[in-house]
PDB file of C-alpha atoms in Angstrom:
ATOM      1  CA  UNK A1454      23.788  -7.381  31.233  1.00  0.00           C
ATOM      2  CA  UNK A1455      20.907  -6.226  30.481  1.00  0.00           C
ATOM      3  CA  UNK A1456      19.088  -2.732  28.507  1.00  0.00           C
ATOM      4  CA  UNK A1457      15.810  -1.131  28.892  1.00  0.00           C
ATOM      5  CA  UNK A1458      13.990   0.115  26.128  1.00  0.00           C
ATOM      6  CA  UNK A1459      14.835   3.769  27.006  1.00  0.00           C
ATOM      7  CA  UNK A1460      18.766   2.362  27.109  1.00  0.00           C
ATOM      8  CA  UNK A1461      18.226   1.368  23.563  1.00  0.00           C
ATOM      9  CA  UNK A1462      16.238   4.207  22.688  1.00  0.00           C
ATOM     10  CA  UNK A1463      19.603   6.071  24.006  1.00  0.00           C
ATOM     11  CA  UNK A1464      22.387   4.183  22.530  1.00  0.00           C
ATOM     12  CA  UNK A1465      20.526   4.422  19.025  1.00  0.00           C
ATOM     13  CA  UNK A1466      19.910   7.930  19.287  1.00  0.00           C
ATOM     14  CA  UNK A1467      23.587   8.801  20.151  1.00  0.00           C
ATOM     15  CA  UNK A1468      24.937   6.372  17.417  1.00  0.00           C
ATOM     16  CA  UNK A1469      22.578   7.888  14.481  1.00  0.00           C
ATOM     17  CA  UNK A1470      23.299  11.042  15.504  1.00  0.00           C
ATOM     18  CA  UNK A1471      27.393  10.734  15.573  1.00  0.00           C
ATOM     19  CA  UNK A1472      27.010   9.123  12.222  1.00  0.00           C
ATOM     20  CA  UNK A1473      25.373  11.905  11.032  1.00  0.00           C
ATOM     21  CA  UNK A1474      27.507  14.501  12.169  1.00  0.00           C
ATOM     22  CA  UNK A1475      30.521  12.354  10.851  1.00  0.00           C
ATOM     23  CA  UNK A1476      29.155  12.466   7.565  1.00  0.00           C
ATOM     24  CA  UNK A1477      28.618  16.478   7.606  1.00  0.00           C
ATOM     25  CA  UNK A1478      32.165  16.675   8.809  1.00  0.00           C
ATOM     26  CA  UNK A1479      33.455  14.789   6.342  1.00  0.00           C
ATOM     27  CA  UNK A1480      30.959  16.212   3.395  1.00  0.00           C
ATOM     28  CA  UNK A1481      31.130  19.536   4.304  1.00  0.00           C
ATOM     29  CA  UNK A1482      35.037  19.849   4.608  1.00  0.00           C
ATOM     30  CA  UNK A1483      35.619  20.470   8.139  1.00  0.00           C
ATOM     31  CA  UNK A1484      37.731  17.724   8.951  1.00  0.00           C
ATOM     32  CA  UNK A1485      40.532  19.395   7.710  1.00  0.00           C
ATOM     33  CA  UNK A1486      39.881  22.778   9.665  1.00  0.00           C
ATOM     34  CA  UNK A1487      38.812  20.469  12.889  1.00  0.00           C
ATOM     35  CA  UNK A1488      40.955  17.538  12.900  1.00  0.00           C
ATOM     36  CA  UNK A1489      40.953  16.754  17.131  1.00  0.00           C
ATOM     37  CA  UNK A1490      36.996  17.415  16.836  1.00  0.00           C
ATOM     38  CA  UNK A1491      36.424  14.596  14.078  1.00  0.00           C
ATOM     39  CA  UNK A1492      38.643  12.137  16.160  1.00  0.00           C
ATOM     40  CA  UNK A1493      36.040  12.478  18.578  1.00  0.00           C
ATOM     41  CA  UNK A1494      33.016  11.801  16.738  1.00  0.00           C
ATOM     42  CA  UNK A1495      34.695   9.011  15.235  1.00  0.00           C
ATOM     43  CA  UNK A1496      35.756   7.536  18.925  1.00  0.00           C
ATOM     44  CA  UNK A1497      32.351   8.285  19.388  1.00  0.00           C
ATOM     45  CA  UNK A1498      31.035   6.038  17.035  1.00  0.00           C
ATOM     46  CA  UNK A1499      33.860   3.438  17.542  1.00  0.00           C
ATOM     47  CA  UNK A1500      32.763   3.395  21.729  1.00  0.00           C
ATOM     48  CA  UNK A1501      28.871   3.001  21.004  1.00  0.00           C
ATOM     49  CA  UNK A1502      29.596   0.164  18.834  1.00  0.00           C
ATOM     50  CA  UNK A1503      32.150  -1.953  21.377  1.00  0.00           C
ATOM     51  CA  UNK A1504      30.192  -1.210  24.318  1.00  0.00           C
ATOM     52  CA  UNK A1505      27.088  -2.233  22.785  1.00  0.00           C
ATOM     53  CA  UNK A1506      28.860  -5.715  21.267  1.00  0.00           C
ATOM     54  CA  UNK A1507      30.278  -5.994  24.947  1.00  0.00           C
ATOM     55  CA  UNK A1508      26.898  -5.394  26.518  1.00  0.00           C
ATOM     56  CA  UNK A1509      25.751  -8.776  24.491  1.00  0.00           C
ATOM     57  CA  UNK A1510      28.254 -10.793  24.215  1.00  0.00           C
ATOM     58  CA  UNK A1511      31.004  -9.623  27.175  1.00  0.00           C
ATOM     59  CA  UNK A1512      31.076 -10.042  30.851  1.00  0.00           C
ATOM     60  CA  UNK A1513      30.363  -7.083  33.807  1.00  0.00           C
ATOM     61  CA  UNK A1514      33.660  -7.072  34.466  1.00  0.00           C
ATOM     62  CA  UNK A1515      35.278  -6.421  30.740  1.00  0.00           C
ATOM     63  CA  UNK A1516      32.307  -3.625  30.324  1.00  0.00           C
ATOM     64  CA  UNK A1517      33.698  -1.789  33.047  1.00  0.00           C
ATOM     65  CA  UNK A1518      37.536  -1.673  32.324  1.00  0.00           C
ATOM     66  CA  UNK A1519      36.551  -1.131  28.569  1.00  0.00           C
ATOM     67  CA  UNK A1520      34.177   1.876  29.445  1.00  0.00           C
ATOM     68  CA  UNK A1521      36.416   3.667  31.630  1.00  0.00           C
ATOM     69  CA  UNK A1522      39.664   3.212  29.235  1.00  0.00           C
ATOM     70  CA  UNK A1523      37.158   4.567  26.590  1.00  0.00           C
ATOM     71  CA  UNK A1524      36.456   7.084  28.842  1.00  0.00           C
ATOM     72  CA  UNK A1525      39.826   8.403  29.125  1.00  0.00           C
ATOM     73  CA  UNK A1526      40.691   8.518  25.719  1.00  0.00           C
ATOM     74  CA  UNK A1527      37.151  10.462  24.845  1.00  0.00           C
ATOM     75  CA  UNK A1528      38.460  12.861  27.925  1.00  0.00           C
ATOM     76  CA  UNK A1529      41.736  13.296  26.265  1.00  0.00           C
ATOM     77  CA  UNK A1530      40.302  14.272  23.115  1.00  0.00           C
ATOM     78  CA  UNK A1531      37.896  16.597  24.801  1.00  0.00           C
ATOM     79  CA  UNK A1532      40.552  18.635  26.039  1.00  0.00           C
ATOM     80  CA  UNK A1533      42.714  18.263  22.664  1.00  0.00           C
ATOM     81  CA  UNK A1534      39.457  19.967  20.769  1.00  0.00           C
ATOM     82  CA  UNK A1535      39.361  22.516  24.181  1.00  0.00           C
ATOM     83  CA  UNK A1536      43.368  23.388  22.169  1.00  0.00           C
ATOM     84  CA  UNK A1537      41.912  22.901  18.868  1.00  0.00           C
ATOM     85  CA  UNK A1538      39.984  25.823  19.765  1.00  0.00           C
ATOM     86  CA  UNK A1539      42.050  28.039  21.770  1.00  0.00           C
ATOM     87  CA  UNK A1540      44.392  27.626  18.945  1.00  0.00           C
ATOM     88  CA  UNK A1541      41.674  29.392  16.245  1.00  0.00           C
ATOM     89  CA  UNK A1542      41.294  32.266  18.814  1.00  0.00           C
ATOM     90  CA  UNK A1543      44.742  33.112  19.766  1.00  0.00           C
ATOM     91  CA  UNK A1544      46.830  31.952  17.056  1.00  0.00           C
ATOM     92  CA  UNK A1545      45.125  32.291  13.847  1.00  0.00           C
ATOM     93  CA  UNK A1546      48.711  33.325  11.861  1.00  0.00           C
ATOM     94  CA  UNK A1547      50.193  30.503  13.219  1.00  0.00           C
ATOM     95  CA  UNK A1548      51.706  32.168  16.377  1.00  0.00           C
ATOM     96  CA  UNK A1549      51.027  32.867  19.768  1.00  0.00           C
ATOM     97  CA  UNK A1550      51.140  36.262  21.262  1.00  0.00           C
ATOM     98  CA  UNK A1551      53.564  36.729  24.044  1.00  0.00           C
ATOM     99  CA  UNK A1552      50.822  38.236  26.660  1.00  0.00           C
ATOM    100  CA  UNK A1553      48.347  36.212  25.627  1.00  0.00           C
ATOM    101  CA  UNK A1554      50.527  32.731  25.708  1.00  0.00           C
ATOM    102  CA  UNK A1555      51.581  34.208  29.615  1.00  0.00           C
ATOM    103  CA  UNK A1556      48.227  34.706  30.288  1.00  0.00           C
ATOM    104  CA  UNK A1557      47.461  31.118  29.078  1.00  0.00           C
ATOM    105  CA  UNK A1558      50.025  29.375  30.928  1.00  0.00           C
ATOM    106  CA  UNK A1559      48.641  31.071  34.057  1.00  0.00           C
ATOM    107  CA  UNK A1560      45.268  30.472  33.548  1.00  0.00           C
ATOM    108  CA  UNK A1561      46.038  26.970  33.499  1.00  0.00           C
ATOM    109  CA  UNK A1562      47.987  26.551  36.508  1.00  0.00           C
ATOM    110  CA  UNK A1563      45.729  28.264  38.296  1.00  0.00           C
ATOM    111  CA  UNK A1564      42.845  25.583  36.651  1.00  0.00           C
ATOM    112  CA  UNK A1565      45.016  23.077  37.775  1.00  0.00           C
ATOM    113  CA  UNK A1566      45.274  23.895  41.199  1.00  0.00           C
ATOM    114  CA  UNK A1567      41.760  25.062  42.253  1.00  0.00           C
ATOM    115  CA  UNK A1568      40.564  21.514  40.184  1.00  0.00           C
ATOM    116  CA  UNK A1569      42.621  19.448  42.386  1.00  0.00           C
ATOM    117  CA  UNK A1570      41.698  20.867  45.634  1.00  0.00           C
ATOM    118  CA  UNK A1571      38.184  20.616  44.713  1.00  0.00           C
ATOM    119  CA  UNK A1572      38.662  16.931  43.601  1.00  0.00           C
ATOM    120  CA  UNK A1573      40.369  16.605  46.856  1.00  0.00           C
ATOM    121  CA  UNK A1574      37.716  17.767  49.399  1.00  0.00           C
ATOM    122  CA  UNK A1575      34.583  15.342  48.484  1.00  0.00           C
ATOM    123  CA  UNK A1576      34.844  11.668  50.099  1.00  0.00           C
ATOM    124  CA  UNK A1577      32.531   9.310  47.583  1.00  0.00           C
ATOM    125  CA  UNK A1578      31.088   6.271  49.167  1.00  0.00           C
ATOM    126  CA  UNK A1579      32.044   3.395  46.661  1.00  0.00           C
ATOM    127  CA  UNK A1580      32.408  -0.356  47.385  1.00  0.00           C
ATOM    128  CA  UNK A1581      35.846  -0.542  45.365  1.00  0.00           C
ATOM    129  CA  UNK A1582      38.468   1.889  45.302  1.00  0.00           C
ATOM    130  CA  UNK A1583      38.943   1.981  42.348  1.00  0.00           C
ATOM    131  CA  UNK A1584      35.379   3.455  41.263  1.00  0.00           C
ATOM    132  CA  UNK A1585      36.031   5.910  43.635  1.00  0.00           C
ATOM    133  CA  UNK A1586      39.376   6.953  41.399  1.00  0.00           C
ATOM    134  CA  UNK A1587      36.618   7.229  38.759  1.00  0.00           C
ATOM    135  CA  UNK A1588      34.462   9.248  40.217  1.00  0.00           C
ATOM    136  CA  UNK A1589      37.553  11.866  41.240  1.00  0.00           C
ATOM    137  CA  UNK A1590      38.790  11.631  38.101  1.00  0.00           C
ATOM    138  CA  UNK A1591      36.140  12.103  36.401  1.00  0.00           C
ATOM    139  CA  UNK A1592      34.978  15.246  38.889  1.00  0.00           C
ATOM    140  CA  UNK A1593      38.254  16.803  37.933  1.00  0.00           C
ATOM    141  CA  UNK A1594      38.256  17.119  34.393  1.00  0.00           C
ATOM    142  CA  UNK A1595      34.874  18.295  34.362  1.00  0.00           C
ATOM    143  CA  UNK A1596      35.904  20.650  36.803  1.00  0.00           C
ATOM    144  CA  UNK A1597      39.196  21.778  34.731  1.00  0.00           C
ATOM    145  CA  UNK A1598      36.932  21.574  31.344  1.00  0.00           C
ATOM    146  CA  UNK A1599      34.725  24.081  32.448  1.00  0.00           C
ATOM    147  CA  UNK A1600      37.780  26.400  33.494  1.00  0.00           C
ATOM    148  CA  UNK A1601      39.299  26.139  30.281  1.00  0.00           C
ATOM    149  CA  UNK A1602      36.051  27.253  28.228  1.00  0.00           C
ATOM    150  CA  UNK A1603      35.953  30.403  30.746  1.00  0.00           C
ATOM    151  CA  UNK A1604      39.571  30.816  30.469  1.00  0.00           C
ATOM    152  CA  UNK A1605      39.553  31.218  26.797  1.00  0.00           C
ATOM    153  CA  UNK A1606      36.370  33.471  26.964  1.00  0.00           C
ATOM    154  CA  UNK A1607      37.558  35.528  29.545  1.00  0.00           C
ATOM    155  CA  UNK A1608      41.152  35.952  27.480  1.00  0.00           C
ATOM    156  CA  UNK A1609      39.914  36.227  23.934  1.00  0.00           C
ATOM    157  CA  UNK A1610      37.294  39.032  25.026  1.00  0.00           C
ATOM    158  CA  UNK A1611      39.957  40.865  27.029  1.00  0.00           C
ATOM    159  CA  UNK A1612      42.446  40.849  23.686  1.00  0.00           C
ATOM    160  CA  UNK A1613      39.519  41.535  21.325  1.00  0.00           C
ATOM    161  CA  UNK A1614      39.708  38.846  19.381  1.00  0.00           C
ATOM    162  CA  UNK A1615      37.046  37.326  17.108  1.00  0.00           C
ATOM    163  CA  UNK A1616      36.228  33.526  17.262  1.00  0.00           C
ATOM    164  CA  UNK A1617      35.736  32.120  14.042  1.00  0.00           C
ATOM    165  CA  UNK A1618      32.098  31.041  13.194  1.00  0.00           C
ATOM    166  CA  UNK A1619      32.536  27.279  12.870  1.00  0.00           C
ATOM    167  CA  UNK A1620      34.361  27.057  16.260  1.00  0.00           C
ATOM    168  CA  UNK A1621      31.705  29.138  17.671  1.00  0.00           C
ATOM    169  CA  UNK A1622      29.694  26.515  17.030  1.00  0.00           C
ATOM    170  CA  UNK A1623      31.610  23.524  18.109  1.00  0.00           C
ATOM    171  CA  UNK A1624      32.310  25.613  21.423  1.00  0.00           C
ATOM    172  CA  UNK A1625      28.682  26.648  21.651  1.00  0.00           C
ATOM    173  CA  UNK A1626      27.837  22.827  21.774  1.00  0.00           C
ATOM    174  CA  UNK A1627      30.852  21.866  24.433  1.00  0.00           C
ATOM    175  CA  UNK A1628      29.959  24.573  26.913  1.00  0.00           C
ATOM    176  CA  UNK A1629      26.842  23.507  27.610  1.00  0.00           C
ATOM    177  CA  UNK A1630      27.189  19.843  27.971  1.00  0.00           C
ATOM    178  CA  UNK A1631      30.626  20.471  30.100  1.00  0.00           C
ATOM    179  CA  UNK A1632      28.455  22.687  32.893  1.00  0.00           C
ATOM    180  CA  UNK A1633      25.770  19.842  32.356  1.00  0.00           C
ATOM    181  CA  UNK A1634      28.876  17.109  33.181  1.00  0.00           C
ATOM    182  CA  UNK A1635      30.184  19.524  35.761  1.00  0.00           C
ATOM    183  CA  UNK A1636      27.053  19.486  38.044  1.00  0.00           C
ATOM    184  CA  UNK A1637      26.330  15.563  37.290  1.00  0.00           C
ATOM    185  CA  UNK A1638      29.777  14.761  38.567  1.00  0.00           C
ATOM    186  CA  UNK A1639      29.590  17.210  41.506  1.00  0.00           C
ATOM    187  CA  UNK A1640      26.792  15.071  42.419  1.00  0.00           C
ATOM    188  CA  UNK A1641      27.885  11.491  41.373  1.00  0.00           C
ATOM    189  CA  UNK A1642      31.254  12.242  43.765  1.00  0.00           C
ATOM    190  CA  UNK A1643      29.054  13.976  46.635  1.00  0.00           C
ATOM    191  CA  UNK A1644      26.728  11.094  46.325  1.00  0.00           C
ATOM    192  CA  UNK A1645      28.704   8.049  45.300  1.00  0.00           C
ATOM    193  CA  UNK A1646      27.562   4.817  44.131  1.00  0.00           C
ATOM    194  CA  UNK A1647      24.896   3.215  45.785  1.00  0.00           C
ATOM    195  CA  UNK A1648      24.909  -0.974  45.877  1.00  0.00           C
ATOM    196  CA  UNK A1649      22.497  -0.769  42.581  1.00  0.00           C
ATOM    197  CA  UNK A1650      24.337   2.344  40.862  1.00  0.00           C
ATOM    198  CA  UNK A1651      20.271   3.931  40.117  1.00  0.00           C
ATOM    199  CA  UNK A1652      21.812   7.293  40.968  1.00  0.00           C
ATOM    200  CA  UNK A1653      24.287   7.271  38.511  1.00  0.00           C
ATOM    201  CA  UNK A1654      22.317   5.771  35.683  1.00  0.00           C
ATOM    202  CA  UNK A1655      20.065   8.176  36.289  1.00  0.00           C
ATOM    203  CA  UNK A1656      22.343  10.960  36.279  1.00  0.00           C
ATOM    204  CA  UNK A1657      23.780   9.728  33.164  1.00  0.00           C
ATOM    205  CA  UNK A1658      20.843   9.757  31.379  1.00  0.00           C
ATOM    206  CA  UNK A1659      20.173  13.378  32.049  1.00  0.00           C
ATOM    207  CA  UNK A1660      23.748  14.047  30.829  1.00  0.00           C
ATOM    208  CA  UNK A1661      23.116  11.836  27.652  1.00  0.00           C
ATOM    209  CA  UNK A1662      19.974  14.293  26.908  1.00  0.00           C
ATOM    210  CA  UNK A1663      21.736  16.984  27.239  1.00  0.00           C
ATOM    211  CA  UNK A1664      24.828  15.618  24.949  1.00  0.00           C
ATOM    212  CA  UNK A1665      22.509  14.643  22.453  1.00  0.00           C
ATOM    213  CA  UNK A1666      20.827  18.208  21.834  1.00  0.00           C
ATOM    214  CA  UNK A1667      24.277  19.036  21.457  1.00  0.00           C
ATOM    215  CA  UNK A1668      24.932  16.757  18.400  1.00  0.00           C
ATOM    216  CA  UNK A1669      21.567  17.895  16.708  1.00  0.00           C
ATOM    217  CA  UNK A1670      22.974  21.622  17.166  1.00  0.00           C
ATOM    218  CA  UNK A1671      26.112  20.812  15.675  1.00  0.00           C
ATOM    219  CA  UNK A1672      24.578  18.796  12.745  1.00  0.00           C
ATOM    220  CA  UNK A1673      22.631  21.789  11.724  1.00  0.00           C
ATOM    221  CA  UNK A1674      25.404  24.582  11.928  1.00  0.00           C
ATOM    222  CA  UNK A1675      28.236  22.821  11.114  1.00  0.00           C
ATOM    223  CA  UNK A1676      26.628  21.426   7.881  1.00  0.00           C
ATOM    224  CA  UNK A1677      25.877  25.204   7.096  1.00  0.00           C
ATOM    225  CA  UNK A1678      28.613  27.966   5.650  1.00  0.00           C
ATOM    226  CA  UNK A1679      30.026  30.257   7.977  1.00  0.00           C
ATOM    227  CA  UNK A1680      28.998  33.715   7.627  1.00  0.00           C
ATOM    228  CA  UNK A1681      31.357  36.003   6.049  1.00  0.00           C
ATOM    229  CA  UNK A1682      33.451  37.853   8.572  1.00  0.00           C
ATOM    230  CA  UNK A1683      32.617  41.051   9.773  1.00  0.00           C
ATOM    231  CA  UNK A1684      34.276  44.074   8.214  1.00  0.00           C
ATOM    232  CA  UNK A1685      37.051  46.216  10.177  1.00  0.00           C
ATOM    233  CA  UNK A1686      35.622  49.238  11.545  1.00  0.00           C
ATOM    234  CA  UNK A1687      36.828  52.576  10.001  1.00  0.00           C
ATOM    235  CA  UNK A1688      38.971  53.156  12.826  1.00  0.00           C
ATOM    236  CA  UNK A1689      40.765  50.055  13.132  1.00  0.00           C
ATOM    237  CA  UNK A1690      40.571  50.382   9.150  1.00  0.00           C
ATOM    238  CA  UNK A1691      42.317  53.506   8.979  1.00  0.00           C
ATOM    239  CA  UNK A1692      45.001  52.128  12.004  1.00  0.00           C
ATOM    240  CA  UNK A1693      45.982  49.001   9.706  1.00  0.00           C
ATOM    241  CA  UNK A1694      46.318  51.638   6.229  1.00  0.00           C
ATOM    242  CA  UNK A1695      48.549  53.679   8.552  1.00  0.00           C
ATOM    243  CA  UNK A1696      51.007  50.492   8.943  1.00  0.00           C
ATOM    244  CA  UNK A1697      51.118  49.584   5.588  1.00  0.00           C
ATOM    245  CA  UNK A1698      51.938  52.711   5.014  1.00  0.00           C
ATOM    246  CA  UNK A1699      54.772  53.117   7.787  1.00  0.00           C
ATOM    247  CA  UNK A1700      55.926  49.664   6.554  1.00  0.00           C
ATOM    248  CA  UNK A1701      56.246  50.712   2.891  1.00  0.00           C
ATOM    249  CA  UNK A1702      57.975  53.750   3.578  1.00  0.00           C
ATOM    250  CA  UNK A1703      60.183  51.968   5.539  1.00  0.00           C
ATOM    251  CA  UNK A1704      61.226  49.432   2.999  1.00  0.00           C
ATOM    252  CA  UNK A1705      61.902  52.293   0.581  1.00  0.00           C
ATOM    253  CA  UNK A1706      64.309  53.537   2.791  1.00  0.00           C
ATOM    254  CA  UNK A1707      65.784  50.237   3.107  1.00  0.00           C
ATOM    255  CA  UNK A1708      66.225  49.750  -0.785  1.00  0.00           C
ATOM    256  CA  UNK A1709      67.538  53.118  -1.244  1.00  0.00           C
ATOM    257  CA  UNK A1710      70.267  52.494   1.438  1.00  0.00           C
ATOM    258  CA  UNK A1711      70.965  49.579   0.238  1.00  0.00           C
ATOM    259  CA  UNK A1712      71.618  50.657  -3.307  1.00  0.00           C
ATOM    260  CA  UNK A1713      73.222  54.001  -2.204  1.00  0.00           C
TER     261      UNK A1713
END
């Protein structure tokens, strides 16, 4: 198999720049407040560097099956950094709300439902089945990606909660390259796969653009500190003094009983 310069140009680009972003990770501390996001940099790296050994030195055939395999683990990962996430918004103590955690659950059945039925409706031409599972599959978790990042906006602004800065930014970087992947796939399943594939290489290009502003934005933010957080307003200050102060009276009572 062979590259074009611009393939190259690509596959360098993308390397460098997850090798980068590893290193802020790592530098900066944020491995330990991201763990699911690092894994994917790292599979990342660890794809760009098999698939380019395979391009060489591998057959058509072992390219493809190692691609899409790599491609489902990187999918599975998305979606575990799509938790990693939710979890800083809606459990930052450690536990989950009761309405929110309903409102989660149905949220994603719903996702789950209207993604299948539109994974079910398009027909893509394909000369082996099995790309054709591909394609679907692929159409579907871009599809269910998407509804996840509006599910947790849609919830979190509802509750009133405050994302933290650094996921801001990791989110801020996913959003737009899973609408990007969303309307690539749309057409890659409309279309299919022509005899030479042209479409989808060039499709996947675009997408690679996009992914790669993506890693520059999260290079620059992630490697700097997070703002501090925003102070409580007076009213919601004055609410919280009003607990304590409930709460404390209340545990006088308790010691008094108790010692009575």
């Amino acid at each position: 198999m062979r590259l074009t310069n611009l393939d190259i140009l690509y596959w360098a680009t993308g390397f460098i720049g997850h090798v980068i972003l590893l290193f802020v990770l790592i530098v900066r501390g944020r491995t330990r407040s991201f763990p699911m996001f690092t894994s994917l940099i790292v599979l990342n790296v660890a794809r760009t560097s098999i698939l380019f050994c395979i391009t060489h030195f591998g057959s058509h055939k072992v390219y493809f099956y190692t691609y899409w395999l790599l491609a489902i683990i990187d999918v599975i990962l998305q979606f575990a950094v799509i938790y990693e996430i939710a979890s800083s918004i809606f459990r930052p103590l450690g536990g989950w709300a009761i309405d929110i955690r309903k409102n989660i659950l149905l949220w994603a059945v719903a996702s789950l439902a209207i993604a299948s039925f539109l994974t079910w409706i398009p027909h893509p031409e394909s000369r082996f089945w099995l790309q054709v599972v591909f394609l679907k599959g692929s159409f579907f978790s871009a599809v269910l990606e998407c509804e996840c990042f509006a599910g947790m906006i849609a919830l979190s602004w509802v509750a009133g909660l405050n994302w933290v800065s650094h996921t801001v930014k990791i989110a801020q970087g996913l959003v737009p390259f899973a609408m990007a992947t969303l309307a690539l796939e749309t057409a890659n399943t409309y279309f299919g796969l022509n005899n030479t594939g042209e479409l989808y290489i060039a499709l996947a290009r675009i997408r690679m653009t996009v992914y790669i502003i993506c890693l520059k934005y999260w290079i620059v933010f992630l490697w700097r500190n997070a703002p501090p957080s925003r102070k409580m307003s007076l009213i919601l200050n004055q609410q919280v003094s009003a607990i304590k102060q409930a709460l404390g009276a209340k545990l006088n009572d308790l010691n008094t009983e108790g010692e009575a």
